[in-house]
mmCIF file of C-alpha atoms in Angstrom:
data_model
loop_
_atom_site.group_PDB
_atom_site.id
_atom_site.type_symbol
_atom_site.label_atom_id
_atom_site.label_comp_id
_atom_site.label_asym_id
_atom_site.label_seq_id
_atom_site.Cartn_x
_atom_site.Cartn_y
_atom_site.Cartn_z
ATOM 1 C CA MET A 1 17.932 -3.093 -13.879
ATOM 2 C CA SER A 2 16.747 -1.697 -17.176
ATOM 3 C CA LEU A 3 15.284 1.689 -17.958
ATOM 4 C CA GLY A 4 11.960 -0.083 -18.522
ATOM 5 C CA ASP A 5 12.059 -1.388 -14.934
ATOM 6 C CA ASP A 6 12.623 2.146 -13.646
ATOM 7 C CA GLU A 7 9.721 3.437 -15.735
ATOM 8 C CA ASP A 8 7.488 0.616 -14.451
ATOM 9 C CA ARG A 9 8.360 1.468 -10.839
ATOM 10 C CA ILE A 10 7.737 5.176 -11.410
ATOM 11 C CA GLY A 11 4.329 4.344 -12.872
ATOM 12 C CA GLU A 12 3.547 2.139 -9.865
ATOM 13 C CA LEU A 13 4.527 4.860 -7.408
ATOM 14 C CA ARG A 14 2.493 7.491 -9.195
ATOM 15 C CA ALA A 15 -0.446 5.082 -9.256
ATOM 16 C CA VAL A 16 -0.379 4.674 -5.480
ATOM 17 C CA ALA A 17 0.273 8.366 -4.842
ATOM 18 C CA HIS A 18 -3.461 8.926 -4.429
ATOM 19 C CA PRO A 19 -5.398 8.292 -1.205
ATOM 20 C CA VAL A 20 -8.356 6.590 -2.931
ATOM 21 C CA ARG A 21 -6.021 4.166 -4.680
ATOM 22 C CA LEU A 22 -4.289 3.331 -1.407
ATOM 23 C CA GLN A 23 -7.697 2.549 0.083
ATOM 24 C CA MET A 24 -8.475 0.353 -2.913
ATOM 25 C CA LEU A 25 -5.241 -1.609 -2.586
ATOM 26 C CA SER A 26 -5.962 -2.281 1.066
ATOM 27 C CA LEU A 27 -9.544 -3.297 0.273
ATOM 28 C CA LEU A 28 -8.502 -5.563 -2.598
ATOM 29 C CA THR A 29 -5.965 -7.373 -0.437
ATOM 30 C CA GLY A 30 -8.721 -9.152 1.464
ATOM 31 C CA ALA A 31 -11.115 -9.898 -1.372
ATOM 32 C CA ALA A 32 -11.516 -9.835 -5.121
ATOM 33 C CA MET A 33 -14.063 -7.153 -5.947
ATOM 34 C CA SER A 34 -15.567 -5.427 -8.965
ATOM 35 C CA ALA A 35 -15.294 -1.669 -9.449
ATOM 36 C CA ALA A 36 -18.969 -1.362 -8.461
ATOM 37 C CA GLU A 37 -18.339 -3.222 -5.194
ATOM 38 C CA VAL A 38 -15.300 -1.057 -4.488
ATOM 39 C CA ALA A 39 -17.374 2.058 -5.182
ATOM 40 C CA ARG A 40 -20.047 0.987 -2.689
ATOM 41 C CA GLU A 41 -17.496 0.095 -0.025
ATOM 42 C CA LEU A 42 -15.577 3.373 -0.374
ATOM 43 C CA ASP A 43 -18.696 5.495 -0.943
ATOM 44 C CA ILE A 44 -17.487 6.890 -4.277
ATOM 45 C CA THR A 45 -19.077 6.865 -7.723
ATOM 46 C CA GLN A 46 -18.734 3.788 -9.881
ATOM 47 C CA ALA A 47 -17.116 5.894 -12.609
ATOM 48 C CA ASN A 48 -14.521 7.143 -10.137
ATOM 49 C CA ALA A 49 -13.865 3.612 -8.858
ATOM 50 C CA SER A 50 -13.566 2.264 -12.413
ATOM 51 C CA TYR A 51 -11.058 4.965 -13.338
ATOM 52 C CA HIS A 52 -8.849 4.275 -10.308
ATOM 53 C CA VAL A 53 -9.085 0.491 -10.785
ATOM 54 C CA ARG A 54 -7.916 0.917 -14.400
ATOM 55 C CA VAL A 55 -4.944 3.050 -13.268
ATOM 56 C CA LEU A 56 -3.924 0.440 -10.703
ATOM 57 C CA ALA A 57 -4.398 -2.471 -13.130
ATOM 58 C CA ARG A 58 -2.501 -0.703 -15.929
ATOM 59 C CA ASN A 59 0.449 -0.278 -13.548
ATOM 60 C CA GLY A 60 0.480 -3.938 -12.559
ATOM 61 C CA LEU A 61 -0.849 -3.451 -9.031
ATOM 62 C CA LEU A 62 -4.127 -5.316 -9.577
ATOM 63 C CA ARG A 63 -4.795 -8.563 -11.384
ATOM 64 C CA GLU A 64 -8.048 -9.877 -12.744
ATOM 65 C CA ALA A 65 -9.487 -12.438 -10.345
ATOM 66 C CA GLY A 66 -12.595 -13.669 -12.090
ATOM 67 C CA THR A 67 -15.869 -12.249 -13.272
ATOM 68 C CA GLU A 68 -19.459 -12.082 -12.093
ATOM 69 C CA SER A 69 -22.737 -11.719 -13.952
ATOM 70 C CA VAL A 70 -24.428 -8.406 -13.286
ATOM 71 C CA ARG A 71 -27.808 -7.537 -14.836
ATOM 72 C CA GLY A 72 -27.106 -9.245 -18.139
ATOM 73 C CA GLY A 73 -23.478 -8.106 -18.269
ATOM 74 C CA VAL A 74 -20.178 -9.262 -16.897
ATOM 75 C CA ALA A 75 -18.134 -7.396 -14.268
ATOM 76 C CA LYS A 76 -14.447 -8.090 -13.792
ATOM 77 C CA LYS A 77 -13.200 -8.667 -10.276
ATOM 78 C CA TYR A 78 -9.750 -7.491 -9.245
ATOM 79 C CA ARG A 79 -7.287 -8.408 -6.512
ATOM 80 C CA TYR A 80 -4.175 -6.637 -5.198
ATOM 81 C CA VAL A 81 -0.961 -8.155 -6.557
ATOM 82 C CA GLY A 82 1.057 -7.582 -3.377
ATOM 83 C CA GLU A 83 4.327 -6.011 -2.378
ATOM 84 C CA GLU A 84 6.618 -8.981 -2.905
ATOM 85 C CA ARG A 85 7.373 -8.397 -6.583
ATOM 86 C CA ARG A 86 8.280 -4.723 -6.278
ATOM 87 C CA SER A 87 10.934 -4.592 -3.562
ATOM 88 C CA GLY A 88 14.448 -3.267 -3.993
ATOM 89 C CA ARG A 89 13.996 -0.899 -6.947
ATOM 90 C CA ARG A 90 15.193 2.697 -6.763
ATOM 91 C CA VAL A 91 12.990 5.610 -7.715
ATOM 92 C CA SER A 92 13.356 9.355 -7.844
ATOM 93 C CA GLU A 93 13.065 11.502 -4.741
ATOM 94 C CA GLU A 94 10.076 13.246 -6.338
ATOM 95 C CA ASP A 95 8.191 9.967 -6.782
ATOM 96 C CA GLN A 96 9.064 8.842 -3.265
ATOM 97 C CA ALA A 97 7.795 12.185 -1.943
ATOM 98 C CA LEU A 98 4.480 11.685 -3.806
ATOM 99 C CA GLN A 99 4.045 8.272 -2.259
ATOM 100 C CA VAL A 100 4.945 9.446 1.258
ATOM 101 C CA GLU A 101 2.467 12.328 0.976
ATOM 102 C CA ALA A 102 -0.264 9.921 -0.140
ATOM 103 C CA TYR A 103 0.530 7.661 2.831
ATOM 104 C CA ALA A 104 0.461 10.660 5.182
ATOM 105 C CA GLN A 105 -2.957 11.744 3.874
ATOM 106 C CA GLU A 106 -4.247 8.217 4.214
ATOM 107 C CA LEU A 107 -2.896 7.928 7.767
ATOM 108 C CA ARG A 108 -4.699 11.156 8.726
ATOM 109 C CA ARG A 109 -7.949 9.746 7.305
ATOM 110 C CA ARG A 110 -7.456 6.454 9.114
ATOM 111 C CA LEU A 111 -6.653 8.155 12.424
ATOM 112 C CA ALA A 112 -9.894 10.117 12.150
ATOM 113 C CA ASP A 113 -11.666 6.759 11.759
ATOM 114 C CA ARG A 114 -9.869 5.152 14.724
ATOM 115 C CA ARG A 115 -12.163 3.365 17.176
ATOM 116 C CA THR A 116 -12.328 5.299 20.448
ATOM 117 C CA GLY A 117 -10.584 3.420 23.234
ATOM 118 C CA SER A 118 -9.001 0.867 20.919
ATOM 119 C CA ARG A 119 -5.475 -0.341 21.465
ATOM 120 C CA GLY A 120 -2.842 0.904 19.097
ATOM 121 C CA MET A 121 0.831 1.456 18.764
ATOM 122 C CA PHE A 122 2.777 4.424 17.515
ATOM 123 C CA THR A 123 6.513 4.515 17.404
ATOM 124 C CA ASP A 124 9.156 6.844 16.094
ATOM 125 C CA ALA A 125 12.854 6.091 16.133
ATOM 126 C CA GLU A 126 15.913 7.796 14.695
ATOM 127 C CA MET A 127 18.840 6.126 16.382
ATOM 128 C CA TRP A 128 21.934 4.002 15.977
ATOM 129 C CA VAL A 129 21.774 0.190 16.232
ATOM 130 C CA THR A 130 24.022 -2.676 15.169
ATOM 131 C CA PRO A 131 23.511 -4.118 11.693
ATOM 132 C CA GLU A 132 22.366 -7.372 13.320
ATOM 133 C CA VAL A 133 19.627 -5.607 15.300
ATOM 134 C CA TRP A 134 18.549 -3.706 12.200
ATOM 135 C CA GLN A 135 18.297 -6.926 10.168
ATOM 136 C CA LYS A 136 16.180 -8.480 12.920
ATOM 137 C CA VAL A 137 13.855 -5.445 13.024
ATOM 138 C CA GLU A 138 13.455 -5.537 9.233
ATOM 139 C CA ALA A 139 12.678 -9.263 9.334
ATOM 140 C CA LEU A 140 10.090 -8.886 12.120
ATOM 141 C CA VAL A 141 8.293 -5.997 10.419
ATOM 142 C CA HIS A 142 8.364 -7.892 7.120
ATOM 143 C CA GLU A 143 6.877 -10.934 8.848
ATOM 144 C CA ALA A 144 4.118 -8.788 10.359
ATOM 145 C CA THR A 145 3.230 -7.168 7.030
ATOM 146 C CA VAL A 146 3.146 -10.527 5.241
ATOM 147 C CA LEU A 147 0.915 -11.960 7.970
ATOM 148 C CA VAL A 148 -1.553 -9.076 7.845
ATOM 149 C CA HIS A 149 -1.753 -9.185 4.034
ATOM 150 C CA GLU A 150 -2.063 -12.983 3.833
ATOM 151 C CA GLU A 151 -4.798 -13.045 6.459
ATOM 152 C CA ALA A 152 -6.810 -10.105 5.083
ATOM 153 C CA GLN A 153 -10.529 -10.901 4.808
ATOM 154 C CA PRO A 154 -13.342 -9.352 2.775
ATOM 155 C CA PRO A 155 -14.836 -6.216 4.365
ATOM 156 C CA ARG A 156 -17.123 -6.814 7.351
ATOM 157 C CA THR A 157 -16.465 -10.571 7.523
ATOM 158 C CA ASP A 158 -17.854 -11.952 10.782
ATOM 159 C CA GLY A 159 -15.178 -12.245 13.455
ATOM 160 C CA THR A 160 -12.873 -9.624 11.910
ATOM 161 C CA VAL A 161 -11.828 -6.136 12.940
ATOM 162 C CA LYS A 162 -10.836 -3.312 10.612
ATOM 163 C CA VAL A 163 -7.204 -2.350 11.265
ATOM 164 C CA ASN A 164 -4.494 -0.013 10.023
ATOM 165 C CA MET A 165 -0.826 -0.828 9.576
ATOM 166 C CA GLN A 166 1.801 1.407 8.028
ATOM 167 C CA ALA A 167 5.528 0.909 8.364
ATOM 168 C CA PHE A 168 8.477 2.897 7.063
ATOM 169 C CA LEU A 169 11.919 1.440 7.683
ATOM 170 C CA PHE A 170 15.099 2.726 6.089
ATOM 171 C CA GLU A 171 18.722 3.389 6.844
ATOM 172 C CA MET A 172 19.727 7.022 7.082
ATOM 173 C CA ASN A 173 22.825 8.919 6.093
ATOM 174 C CA ASP A 174 25.196 9.050 9.038
ATOM 175 C CA GLY A 175 26.724 12.451 8.287
ATOM 176 C CA ARG A 176 30.006 10.899 7.169
ATOM 177 C CA GLU A 177 28.930 9.829 3.714
ATOM 178 C CA VAL A 178 27.493 11.497 0.651
ATOM 179 C CA ASP A 179 24.132 10.155 -0.511
ATOM 180 C CA ARG A 180 24.337 8.902 -4.076
#
């Protein structure tokens, strides 16, 4: 991996280390939208939405997905690029901490918006398992995240429900090794 790859990944992590941008990425998974549409959906100003869309696009997290005519002008529509192209690259602890904090803030916001009485699942695990079990868990969670992203629909599409999914999976130091 080159230094340029590391710099690209750091830029990506800093781009998503903001709760509004995390919301945008989730929103733009299900539909291509203009900054104005994103602003209306997230109840933020169009200027604010445009700024955050530019940050995400500049860091390779959004791609242009067409245009639409708007009052004599043209508005670009954007779509989330997806996780598949960014896996396996190392980043600094500081940048990881920024991203985790952004996810934590976003989870708190989403929990406050949780439908009363709805089903949900929370799990926490710090334990020892065989490598085979761990590989199976990783594969199942990966399959679930791919499914949810591939099947994402535009906001408020008939027959859909708004959902939250966050997953953090990683191997931990076992106390016998030094983290490098």
